[in-house]
JSON list of C-alpha atoms in Angstrom, two decimals:
[
{"chain": "A", "resi": 1, "resn": "UNK", "atom": "CA", "xyz": [-47.01, 104.87, -4.93]},
{"chain": "A", "resi": 2, "resn": "UNK", "atom": "CA", "xyz": [-44.27, 107.52, -4.65]},
{"chain": "A", "resi": 3, "resn": "UNK", "atom": "CA", "xyz": [-41.69, 105.14, -3.19]},
{"chain": "A", "resi": 4, "resn": "UNK", "atom": "CA", "xyz": [-41.52, 107.13, 0.05]},
{"chain": "A", "resi": 5, "resn": "UNK", "atom": "CA", "xyz": [-42.75, 105.24, 3.10]},
{"chain": "A", "resi": 6, "resn": "UNK", "atom": "CA", "xyz": [-43.90, 106.61, 6.42]},
{"chain": "A", "resi": 7, "resn": "UNK", "atom": "CA", "xyz": [-44.84, 104.92, 9.66]},
{"chain": "A", "resi": 8, "resn": "UNK", "atom": "CA", "xyz": [-47.09, 104.88, 11.50]},
{"chain": "A", "resi": 9, "resn": "UNK", "atom": "CA", "xyz": [-50.09, 105.82, 9.39]},
{"chain": "A", "resi": 10, "resn": "UNK", "atom": "CA", "xyz": [-52.10, 106.99, 12.39]},
{"chain": "A", "resi": 11, "resn": "UNK", "atom": "CA", "xyz": [-51.03, 108.00, 15.88]},
{"chain": "A", "resi": 12, "resn": "UNK", "atom": "CA", "xyz": [-53.24, 108.98, 18.78]},
{"chain": "A", "resi": 13, "resn": "UNK", "atom": "CA", "xyz": [-51.59, 110.26, 21.94]},
{"chain": "A", "resi": 14, "resn": "UNK", "atom": "CA", "xyz": [-52.17, 112.54, 24.89]},
{"chain": "A", "resi": 15, "resn": "UNK", "atom": "CA", "xyz": [-50.96, 116.06, 25.57]},
{"chain": "A", "resi": 16, "resn": "UNK", "atom": "CA", "xyz": [-47.49, 116.22, 27.05]},
{"chain": "A", "resi": 17, "resn": "UNK", "atom": "CA", "xyz": [-46.36, 113.00, 25.42]},
{"chain": "A", "resi": 18, "resn": "UNK", "atom": "CA", "xyz": [-43.55, 112.42, 22.92]},
{"chain": "A", "resi": 19, "resn": "UNK", "atom": "CA", "xyz": [-43.79, 110.58, 19.59]},
{"chain": "A", "resi": 20, "resn": "UNK", "atom": "CA", "xyz": [-41.44, 109.60, 16.79]},
{"chain": "A", "resi": 21, "resn": "UNK", "atom": "CA", "xyz": [-42.45, 109.56, 13.14]},
{"chain": "A", "resi": 22, "resn": "UNK", "atom": "CA", "xyz": [-40.38, 107.59, 10.68]},
{"chain": "A", "resi": 23, "resn": "UNK", "atom": "CA", "xyz": [-39.70, 108.08, 6.99]},
{"chain": "A", "resi": 24, "resn": "UNK", "atom": "CA", "xyz": [-37.79, 106.10, 4.36]},
{"chain": "A", "resi": 25, "resn": "UNK", "atom": "CA", "xyz": [-36.98, 108.04, 1.19]},
{"chain": "A", "resi": 26, "resn": "UNK", "atom": "CA", "xyz": [-37.11, 106.74, -2.36]},
{"chain": "A", "resi": 27, "resn": "UNK", "atom": "CA", "xyz": [-34.16, 104.61, -3.35]},
{"chain": "A", "resi": 28, "resn": "UNK", "atom": "CA", "xyz": [-31.27, 106.90, -4.33]},
{"chain": "A", "resi": 29, "resn": "UNK", "atom": "CA", "xyz": [-32.72, 110.11, -2.89]},
{"chain": "A", "resi": 30, "resn": "UNK", "atom": "CA", "xyz": [-30.40, 111.83, -0.45]},
{"chain": "A", "resi": 31, "resn": "UNK", "atom": "CA", "xyz": [-32.71, 114.68, 0.58]},
{"chain": "A", "resi": 32, "resn": "UNK", "atom": "CA", "xyz": [-35.55, 114.26, 3.06]},
{"chain": "A", "resi": 33, "resn": "UNK", "atom": "CA", "xyz": [-38.05, 116.99, 3.94]},
{"chain": "A", "resi": 34, "resn": "UNK", "atom": "CA", "xyz": [-40.65, 117.15, 6.71]},
{"chain": "A", "resi": 35, "resn": "UNK", "atom": "CA", "xyz": [-43.92, 119.08, 6.44]},
{"chain": "A", "resi": 36, "resn": "UNK", "atom": "CA", "xyz": [-46.87, 119.71, 8.73]},
{"chain": "A", "resi": 37, "resn": "UNK", "atom": "CA", "xyz": [-50.37, 120.16, 7.33]},
{"chain": "A", "resi": 38, "resn": "UNK", "atom": "CA", "xyz": [-53.14, 121.31, 9.63]},
{"chain": "A", "resi": 39, "resn": "UNK", "atom": "CA", "xyz": [-56.80, 121.62, 8.62]},
{"chain": "A", "resi": 40, "resn": "UNK", "atom": "CA", "xyz": [-56.72, 125.39, 8.56]},
{"chain": "A", "resi": 41, "resn": "UNK", "atom": "CA", "xyz": [-53.24, 125.79, 7.11]},
{"chain": "A", "resi": 42, "resn": "UNK", "atom": "CA", "xyz": [-51.36, 124.72, 4.03]},
{"chain": "A", "resi": 43, "resn": "UNK", "atom": "CA", "xyz": [-48.28, 122.59, 3.94]},
{"chain": "A", "resi": 44, "resn": "UNK", "atom": "CA", "xyz": [-45.74, 124.09, 6.31]},
{"chain": "A", "resi": 45, "resn": "UNK", "atom": "CA", "xyz": [-42.09, 123.22, 5.74]},
{"chain": "A", "resi": 46, "resn": "UNK", "atom": "CA", "xyz": [-40.39, 122.06, 8.90]},
{"chain": "A", "resi": 47, "resn": "UNK", "atom": "CA", "xyz": [-36.89, 120.87, 8.08]},
{"chain": "A", "resi": 48, "resn": "UNK", "atom": "CA", "xyz": [-34.69, 119.33, 5.38]},
{"chain": "A", "resi": 49, "resn": "UNK", "atom": "CA", "xyz": [-31.83, 116.86, 5.64]},
{"chain": "A", "resi": 50, "resn": "UNK", "atom": "CA", "xyz": [-29.34, 116.01, 2.94]},
{"chain": "A", "resi": 51, "resn": "UNK", "atom": "CA", "xyz": [-27.17, 112.91, 3.29]},
{"chain": "A", "resi": 52, "resn": "UNK", "atom": "CA", "xyz": [-27.35, 113.01, 7.06]},
{"chain": "A", "resi": 53, "resn": "UNK", "atom": "CA", "xyz": [-26.82, 116.74, 7.53]},
{"chain": "A", "resi": 54, "resn": "UNK", "atom": "CA", "xyz": [-29.41, 119.39, 8.31]},
{"chain": "A", "resi": 55, "resn": "UNK", "atom": "CA", "xyz": [-29.75, 121.55, 5.18]},
{"chain": "A", "resi": 56, "resn": "UNK", "atom": "CA", "xyz": [-32.59, 123.99, 5.73]},
{"chain": "A", "resi": 57, "resn": "UNK", "atom": "CA", "xyz": [-34.96, 124.86, 8.53]},
{"chain": "A", "resi": 58, "resn": "UNK", "atom": "CA", "xyz": [-38.48, 126.19, 8.31]},
{"chain": "A", "resi": 59, "resn": "UNK", "atom": "CA", "xyz": [-41.14, 126.84, 10.92]},
{"chain": "A", "resi": 60, "resn": "UNK", "atom": "CA", "xyz": [-40.06, 124.04, 13.22]},
{"chain": "A", "resi": 61, "resn": "UNK", "atom": "CA", "xyz": [-40.83, 124.43, 16.90]},
{"chain": "A", "resi": 62, "resn": "UNK", "atom": "CA", "xyz": [-38.10, 123.90, 19.48]},
{"chain": "A", "resi": 63, "resn": "UNK", "atom": "CA", "xyz": [-40.15, 120.98, 20.85]},
{"chain": "A", "resi": 64, "resn": "UNK", "atom": "CA", "xyz": [-39.65, 119.23, 17.51]},
{"chain": "A", "resi": 65, "resn": "UNK", "atom": "CA", "xyz": [-36.41, 117.72, 16.27]},
{"chain": "A", "resi": 66, "resn": "UNK", "atom": "CA", "xyz": [-35.34, 115.50, 13.42]},
{"chain": "A", "resi": 67, "resn": "UNK", "atom": "CA", "xyz": [-32.41, 113.49, 12.21]},
{"chain": "A", "resi": 68, "resn": "UNK", "atom": "CA", "xyz": [-31.34, 111.50, 9.17]},
{"chain": "A", "resi": 69, "resn": "UNK", "atom": "CA", "xyz": [-29.47, 108.28, 9.70]},
{"chain": "A", "resi": 70, "resn": "UNK", "atom": "CA", "xyz": [-26.63, 106.72, 7.64]},
{"chain": "A", "resi": 71, "resn": "UNK", "atom": "CA", "xyz": [-29.12, 104.50, 5.81]},
{"chain": "A", "resi": 72, "resn": "UNK", "atom": "CA", "xyz": [-30.91, 107.78, 4.87]},
{"chain": "A", "resi": 73, "resn": "UNK", "atom": "CA", "xyz": [-34.12, 107.11, 6.73]},
{"chain": "A", "resi": 74, "resn": "UNK", "atom": "CA", "xyz": [-35.28, 110.01, 8.86]},
{"chain": "A", "resi": 75, "resn": "UNK", "atom": "CA", "xyz": [-37.16, 110.45, 12.11]},
{"chain": "A", "resi": 76, "resn": "UNK", "atom": "CA", "xyz": [-39.16, 113.42, 13.32]},
{"chain": "A", "resi": 77, "resn": "UNK", "atom": "CA", "xyz": [-39.47, 113.66, 17.10]},
{"chain": "A", "resi": 78, "resn": "UNK", "atom": "CA", "xyz": [-42.32, 115.66, 18.59]},
{"chain": "A", "resi": 79, "resn": "UNK", "atom": "CA", "xyz": [-42.27, 116.26, 22.34]},
{"chain": "A", "resi": 80, "resn": "UNK", "atom": "CA", "xyz": [-44.43, 117.97, 24.98]},
{"chain": "A", "resi": 81, "resn": "UNK", "atom": "CA", "xyz": [-47.30, 117.55, 22.57]},
{"chain": "A", "resi": 82, "resn": "UNK", "atom": "CA", "xyz": [-50.12, 120.07, 22.52]},
{"chain": "A", "resi": 83, "resn": "UNK", "atom": "CA", "xyz": [-53.61, 119.86, 21.04]},
{"chain": "A", "resi": 84, "resn": "UNK", "atom": "CA", "xyz": [-52.50, 122.21, 18.27]},
{"chain": "A", "resi": 85, "resn": "UNK", "atom": "CA", "xyz": [-49.89, 119.72, 17.09]},
{"chain": "A", "resi": 86, "resn": "UNK", "atom": "CA", "xyz": [-52.66, 117.52, 15.72]},
{"chain": "A", "resi": 87, "resn": "UNK", "atom": "CA", "xyz": [-52.02, 117.45, 11.98]},
{"chain": "A", "resi": 88, "resn": "UNK", "atom": "CA", "xyz": [-50.89, 115.40, 9.02]},
{"chain": "A", "resi": 89, "resn": "UNK", "atom": "CA", "xyz": [-47.11, 115.10, 8.92]},
{"chain": "A", "resi": 90, "resn": "UNK", "atom": "CA", "xyz": [-45.62, 114.41, 5.52]},
{"chain": "A", "resi": 91, "resn": "UNK", "atom": "CA", "xyz": [-42.15, 113.35, 4.59]},
{"chain": "A", "resi": 92, "resn": "UNK", "atom": "CA", "xyz": [-40.85, 113.94, 1.08]},
{"chain": "A", "resi": 93, "resn": "UNK", "atom": "CA", "xyz": [-37.66, 113.02, -0.71]},
{"chain": "A", "resi": 94, "resn": "UNK", "atom": "CA", "xyz": [-35.90, 114.31, -3.79]},
{"chain": "A", "resi": 95, "resn": "UNK", "atom": "CA", "xyz": [-32.94, 113.57, -6.00]},
{"chain": "A", "resi": 96, "resn": "UNK", "atom": "CA", "xyz": [-30.49, 116.39, -6.61]},
{"chain": "A", "resi": 97, "resn": "UNK", "atom": "CA", "xyz": [-32.98, 118.96, -5.33]},
{"chain": "A", "resi": 98, "resn": "UNK", "atom": "CA", "xyz": [-35.54, 118.40, -8.06]},
{"chain": "A", "resi": 99, "resn": "UNK", "atom": "CA", "xyz": [-39.24, 117.66, -7.54]},
{"chain": "A", "resi": 100, "resn": "UNK", "atom": "CA", "xyz": [-40.18, 116.25, -4.19]},
{"chain": "A", "resi": 101, "resn": "UNK", "atom": "CA", "xyz": [-42.07, 113.00, -3.82]},
{"chain": "A", "resi": 102, "resn": "UNK", "atom": "CA", "xyz": [-44.30, 112.72, -0.80]},
{"chain": "A", "resi": 103, "resn": "UNK", "atom": "CA", "xyz": [-44.99, 109.80, 1.47]},
{"chain": "A", "resi": 104, "resn": "UNK", "atom": "CA", "xyz": [-48.56, 108.90, 2.51]},
{"chain": "A", "resi": 105, "resn": "UNK", "atom": "CA", "xyz": [-48.27, 110.89, 5.73]},
{"chain": "A", "resi": 106, "resn": "UNK", "atom": "CA", "xyz": [-48.79, 110.23, 9.42]},
{"chain": "A", "resi": 107, "resn": "UNK", "atom": "CA", "xyz": [-52.01, 111.53, 10.92]},
{"chain": "A", "resi": 108, "resn": "UNK", "atom": "CA", "xyz": [-51.28, 112.63, 14.49]},
{"chain": "A", "resi": 109, "resn": "UNK", "atom": "CA", "xyz": [-54.15, 113.22, 16.89]},
{"chain": "A", "resi": 110, "resn": "UNK", "atom": "CA", "xyz": [-53.35, 114.73, 20.27]},
{"chain": "A", "resi": 111, "resn": "UNK", "atom": "CA", "xyz": [-56.13, 114.36, 22.84]},
{"chain": "B", "resi": 1, "resn": "UNK", "atom": "CA", "xyz": [-40.01, 135.97, 3.24]},
{"chain": "B", "resi": 2, "resn": "UNK", "atom": "CA", "xyz": [-42.27, 134.58, 0.58]},
{"chain": "B", "resi": 3, "resn": "UNK", "atom": "CA", "xyz": [-45.87, 135.32, -0.29]},
{"chain": "B", "resi": 4, "resn": "UNK", "atom": "CA", "xyz": [-47.91, 133.01, -2.49]},
{"chain": "B", "resi": 5, "resn": "UNK", "atom": "CA", "xyz": [-51.50, 133.73, -3.54]},
{"chain": "B", "resi": 6, "resn": "UNK", "atom": "CA", "xyz": [-53.96, 131.44, -5.27]},
{"chain": "B", "resi": 7, "resn": "UNK", "atom": "CA", "xyz": [-57.75, 131.33, -5.28]},
{"chain": "B", "resi": 8, "resn": "UNK", "atom": "CA", "xyz": [-59.31, 129.32, -2.47]},
{"chain": "B", "resi": 9, "resn": "UNK", "atom": "CA", "xyz": [-61.92, 127.52, -4.52]},
{"chain": "B", "resi": 10, "resn": "UNK", "atom": "CA", "xyz": [-62.97, 127.02, -8.13]},
{"chain": "B", "resi": 11, "resn": "UNK", "atom": "CA", "xyz": [-65.73, 125.08, -9.82]},
{"chain": "B", "resi": 12, "resn": "UNK", "atom": "CA", "xyz": [-65.72, 123.81, -13.39]},
{"chain": "B", "resi": 13, "resn": "UNK", "atom": "CA", "xyz": [-67.72, 121.43, -15.55]},
{"chain": "B", "resi": 14, "resn": "UNK", "atom": "CA", "xyz": [-66.59, 118.00, -16.71]},
{"chain": "B", "resi": 15, "resn": "UNK", "atom": "CA", "xyz": [-64.96, 118.24, -20.14]},
{"chain": "B", "resi": 16, "resn": "UNK", "atom": "CA", "xyz": [-64.18, 121.95, -19.76]},
{"chain": "B", "resi": 17, "resn": "UNK", "atom": "CA", "xyz": [-60.88, 123.79, -19.34]},
{"chain": "B", "resi": 18, "resn": "UNK", "atom": "CA", "xyz": [-59.90, 125.51, -16.10]},
{"chain": "B", "resi": 19, "resn": "UNK", "atom": "CA", "xyz": [-57.00, 127.84, -15.31]},
{"chain": "B", "resi": 20, "resn": "UNK", "atom": "CA", "xyz": [-55.69, 128.12, -11.75]},
{"chain": "B", "resi": 21, "resn": "UNK", "atom": "CA", "xyz": [-53.57, 131.19, -11.15]},
{"chain": "B", "resi": 22, "resn": "UNK", "atom": "CA", "xyz": [-50.74, 131.68, -8.69]},
{"chain": "B", "resi": 23, "resn": "UNK", "atom": "CA", "xyz": [-48.88, 134.87, -7.90]},
{"chain": "B", "resi": 24, "resn": "UNK", "atom": "CA", "xyz": [-45.81, 135.00, -5.74]},
{"chain": "B", "resi": 25, "resn": "UNK", "atom": "CA", "xyz": [-43.24, 137.34, -4.25]},
{"chain": "B", "resi": 26, "resn": "UNK", "atom": "CA", "xyz": [-39.88, 135.94, -3.30]},
{"chain": "B", "resi": 27, "resn": "UNK", "atom": "CA", "xyz": [-36.16, 136.55, -3.41]},
{"chain": "B", "resi": 28, "resn": "UNK", "atom": "CA", "xyz": [-33.79, 133.94, -4.72]},
{"chain": "B", "resi": 29, "resn": "UNK", "atom": "CA", "xyz": [-36.43, 132.36, -6.99]},
{"chain": "B", "resi": 30, "resn": "UNK", "atom": "CA", "xyz": [-35.32, 128.93, -8.12]},
{"chain": "B", "resi": 31, "resn": "UNK", "atom": "CA", "xyz": [-38.36, 127.25, -9.61]},
{"chain": "B", "resi": 32, "resn": "UNK", "atom": "CA", "xyz": [-42.12, 126.83, -9.33]},
{"chain": "B", "resi": 33, "resn": "UNK", "atom": "CA", "xyz": [-43.95, 123.56, -8.82]},
{"chain": "B", "resi": 34, "resn": "UNK", "atom": "CA", "xyz": [-47.57, 122.47, -9.04]},
{"chain": "B", "resi": 35, "resn": "UNK", "atom": "CA", "xyz": [-48.88, 119.60, -6.96]},
{"chain": "B", "resi": 36, "resn": "UNK", "atom": "CA", "xyz": [-52.27, 117.88, -6.82]},
{"chain": "B", "resi": 37, "resn": "UNK", "atom": "CA", "xyz": [-53.62, 116.75, -3.47]},
{"chain": "B", "resi": 38, "resn": "UNK", "atom": "CA", "xyz": [-56.77, 114.73, -2.89]},
{"chain": "B", "resi": 39, "resn": "UNK", "atom": "CA", "xyz": [-58.30, 115.13, 0.57]},
{"chain": "B", "resi": 40, "resn": "UNK", "atom": "CA", "xyz": [-56.35, 113.23, 3.20]},
{"chain": "B", "resi": 41, "resn": "UNK", "atom": "CA", "xyz": [-53.76, 112.03, 0.71]},
{"chain": "B", "resi": 42, "resn": "UNK", "atom": "CA", "xyz": [-50.20, 112.99, -0.16]},
{"chain": "B", "resi": 43, "resn": "UNK", "atom": "CA", "xyz": [-49.47, 115.74, -2.67]},
{"chain": "B", "resi": 44, "resn": "UNK", "atom": "CA", "xyz": [-48.40, 114.38, -6.05]},
{"chain": "B", "resi": 45, "resn": "UNK", "atom": "CA", "xyz": [-46.07, 116.23, -8.40]},
{"chain": "B", "resi": 46, "resn": "UNK", "atom": "CA", "xyz": [-47.66, 117.68, -11.56]},
{"chain": "B", "resi": 47, "resn": "UNK", "atom": "CA", "xyz": [-45.25, 120.14, -13.14]},
{"chain": "B", "resi": 48, "resn": "UNK", "atom": "CA", "xyz": [-42.13, 122.24, -12.75]},
{"chain": "B", "resi": 49, "resn": "UNK", "atom": "CA", "xyz": [-41.17, 125.57, -14.34]},
{"chain": "B", "resi": 50, "resn": "UNK", "atom": "CA", "xyz": [-37.93, 127.42, -13.84]},
{"chain": "B", "resi": 51, "resn": "UNK", "atom": "CA", "xyz": [-37.77, 129.36, -17.11]},
{"chain": "B", "resi": 52, "resn": "UNK", "atom": "CA", "xyz": [-40.48, 131.57, -18.59]},
{"chain": "B", "resi": 53, "resn": "UNK", "atom": "CA", "xyz": [-42.97, 129.86, -20.84]},
{"chain": "B", "resi": 54, "resn": "UNK", "atom": "CA", "xyz": [-45.35, 126.97, -21.07]},
{"chain": "B", "resi": 55, "resn": "UNK", "atom": "CA", "xyz": [-44.67, 123.37, -20.09]},
{"chain": "B", "resi": 56, "resn": "UNK", "atom": "CA", "xyz": [-47.17, 120.86, -21.42]},
{"chain": "B", "resi": 57, "resn": "UNK", "atom": "CA", "xyz": [-47.76, 117.42, -19.98]},
{"chain": "B", "resi": 58, "resn": "UNK", "atom": "CA", "xyz": [-50.80, 115.65, -21.36]},
{"chain": "B", "resi": 59, "resn": "UNK", "atom": "CA", "xyz": [-53.99, 117.31, -20.13]},
{"chain": "B", "resi": 60, "resn": "UNK", "atom": "CA", "xyz": [-52.02, 119.56, -17.77]},
{"chain": "B", "resi": 61, "resn": "UNK", "atom": "CA", "xyz": [-49.93, 122.60, -18.73]},
{"chain": "B", "resi": 62, "resn": "UNK", "atom": "CA", "xyz": [-48.14, 125.12, -16.55]},
{"chain": "B", "resi": 63, "resn": "UNK", "atom": "CA", "xyz": [-46.97, 128.60, -17.42]},
{"chain": "B", "resi": 64, "resn": "UNK", "atom": "CA", "xyz": [-44.44, 130.85, -15.72]},
{"chain": "B", "resi": 65, "resn": "UNK", "atom": "CA", "xyz": [-43.58, 134.53, -15.98]},
{"chain": "B", "resi": 66, "resn": "UNK", "atom": "CA", "xyz": [-40.73, 135.32, -13.62]},
{"chain": "B", "resi": 67, "resn": "UNK", "atom": "CA", "xyz": [-40.84, 139.07, -14.25]},
{"chain": "B", "resi": 68, "resn": "UNK", "atom": "CA", "xyz": [-44.51, 139.17, -13.22]},
{"chain": "B", "resi": 69, "resn": "UNK", "atom": "CA", "xyz": [-44.21, 136.64, -10.38]},
{"chain": "B", "resi": 70, "resn": "UNK", "atom": "CA", "xyz": [-47.04, 134.71, -11.99]},
{"chain": "B", "resi": 71, "resn": "UNK", "atom": "CA", "xyz": [-47.85, 131.14, -12.90]},
{"chain": "B", "resi": 72, "resn": "UNK", "atom": "CA", "xyz": [-50.92, 129.25, -13.95]},
{"chain": "B", "resi": 73, "resn": "UNK", "atom": "CA", "xyz": [-51.92, 125.61, -14.18]},
{"chain": "B", "resi": 74, "resn": "UNK", "atom": "CA", "xyz": [-54.21, 124.75, -17.08]},
{"chain": "B", "resi": 75, "resn": "UNK", "atom": "CA", "xyz": [-56.30, 121.61, -16.91]},
{"chain": "B", "resi": 76, "resn": "UNK", "atom": "CA", "xyz": [-58.03, 120.49, -20.10]},
{"chain": "B", "resi": 77, "resn": "UNK", "atom": "CA", "xyz": [-60.79, 117.95, -20.70]},
{"chain": "B", "resi": 78, "resn": "UNK", "atom": "CA", "xyz": [-61.68, 117.98, -17.03]},
{"chain": "B", "resi": 79, "resn": "UNK", "atom": "CA", "xyz": [-62.63, 114.69, -15.43]},
{"chain": "B", "resi": 80, "resn": "UNK", "atom": "CA", "xyz": [-64.43, 114.07, -12.16]},
{"chain": "B", "resi": 81, "resn": "UNK", "atom": "CA", "xyz": [-61.23, 112.62, -10.70]},
{"chain": "B", "resi": 82, "resn": "UNK", "atom": "CA", "xyz": [-59.57, 116.03, -11.16]},
{"chain": "B", "resi": 83, "resn": "UNK", "atom": "CA", "xyz": [-61.57, 117.28, -8.18]},
{"chain": "B", "resi": 84, "resn": "UNK", "atom": "CA", "xyz": [-58.76, 117.98, -5.72]},
{"chain": "B", "resi": 85, "resn": "UNK", "atom": "CA", "xyz": [-56.65, 120.76, -4.25]},
{"chain": "B", "resi": 86, "resn": "UNK", "atom": "CA", "xyz": [-53.93, 122.21, -6.46]},
{"chain": "B", "resi": 87, "resn": "UNK", "atom": "CA", "xyz": [-50.91, 123.56, -4.66]},
{"chain": "B", "resi": 88, "resn": "UNK", "atom": "CA", "xyz": [-48.55, 126.14, -6.08]},
{"chain": "B", "resi": 89, "resn": "UNK", "atom": "CA", "xyz": [-45.08, 125.93, -4.53]},
{"chain": "B", "resi": 90, "resn": "UNK", "atom": "CA", "xyz": [-42.12, 128.25, -4.97]},
{"chain": "B", "resi": 91, "resn": "UNK", "atom": "CA", "xyz": [-38.55, 127.19, -4.43]},
{"chain": "B", "resi": 92, "resn": "UNK", "atom": "CA", "xyz": [-36.06, 129.82, -3.33]},
{"chain": "B", "resi": 93, "resn": "UNK", "atom": "CA", "xyz": [-32.41, 129.74, -2.43]},
{"chain": "B", "resi": 94, "resn": "UNK", "atom": "CA", "xyz": [-31.93, 130.31, 1.29]},
{"chain": "B", "resi": 95, "resn": "UNK", "atom": "CA", "xyz": [-28.27, 129.81, 2.11]},
{"chain": "B", "resi": 96, "resn": "UNK", "atom": "CA", "xyz": [-25.50, 128.97, -0.31]},
{"chain": "B", "resi": 97, "resn": "UNK", "atom": "CA", "xyz": [-26.90, 126.14, -2.39]},
{"chain": "B", "resi": 98, "resn": "UNK", "atom": "CA", "xyz": [-29.68, 125.20, 0.05]},
{"chain": "B", "resi": 99, "resn": "UNK", "atom": "CA", "xyz": [-33.21, 125.92, -1.07]},
{"chain": "B", "resi": 100, "resn": "UNK", "atom": "CA", "xyz": [-36.63, 125.89, 0.51]},
{"chain": "B", "resi": 101, "resn": "UNK", "atom": "CA", "xyz": [-40.00, 125.03, -1.01]},
{"chain": "B", "resi": 102, "resn": "UNK", "atom": "CA", "xyz": [-42.91, 127.17, 0.18]},
{"chain": "B", "resi": 103, "resn": "UNK", "atom": "CA", "xyz": [-46.44, 126.06, -0.61]},
{"chain": "B", "resi": 104, "resn": "UNK", "atom": "CA", "xyz": [-49.48, 128.19, -1.20]},
{"chain": "B", "resi": 105, "resn": "UNK", "atom": "CA", "xyz": [-52.65, 127.29, 0.69]},
{"chain": "B", "resi": 106, "resn": "UNK", "atom": "CA", "xyz": [-54.02, 125.54, -2.39]},
{"chain": "B", "resi": 107, "resn": "UNK", "atom": "CA", "xyz": [-56.99, 125.92, -4.71]},
{"chain": "B", "resi": 108, "resn": "UNK", "atom": "CA", "xyz": [-59.81, 123.46, -4.13]},
{"chain": "B", "resi": 109, "resn": "UNK", "atom": "CA", "xyz": [-61.24, 122.51, -7.53]},
{"chain": "B", "resi": 110, "resn": "UNK", "atom": "CA", "xyz": [-64.63, 120.91, -7.81]},
{"chain": "B", "resi": 111, "resn": "UNK", "atom": "CA", "xyz": [-65.56, 119.33, -11.12]},
{"chain": "B", "resi": 112, "resn": "UNK", "atom": "CA", "xyz": [-69.29, 119.00, -11.68]},
{"chain": "B", "resi": 113, "resn": "UNK", "atom": "CA", "xyz": [-71.39, 117.16, -14.26]}
]
């Protein structure tokens, strides 16, 4: 158990819909990272937040957005969903930019 | 941008030693990480190198040569439970003090009897 929690574990939704994935970092970690992992691709970095502020951006689509709240939990919002958005979405947290600890992931299926 | 290469698949025998190589090209290098990922599960942190040389942690060791853009993960006394994907990840500075971790596509290791 990494100490990072993610909800929900599984999500099935239809194309065009919008979903919100939630992540709580390890106690004391200020940085939260979001990744997407598709079957045919490796882990793709989406976005990082540090203490509520966006810190770095990766290959995040405009249809996707994220935020980190004052209690340091983070949400990833995915809208206008397409079949190709089906993937595992991982959240990770770190302390002072050191190694990242990953949550169990949310498996999103878009039908 | 960054480019990370590692073999797609490897097979090794239980009790043996296996070396998984990773080569990378990046600017602003700020560390290299190895993660283990079992199918459908979260990646788990194995090792971190930022200076040249070997870091040993039990059955796992990791080596880094920054001048060659090269790292390897060495797994000794292989066990069946070591069958997993091994991800090489490079951290690079992007803006000011912000950094980004880029993962390779992973090496799927199968340990056989």
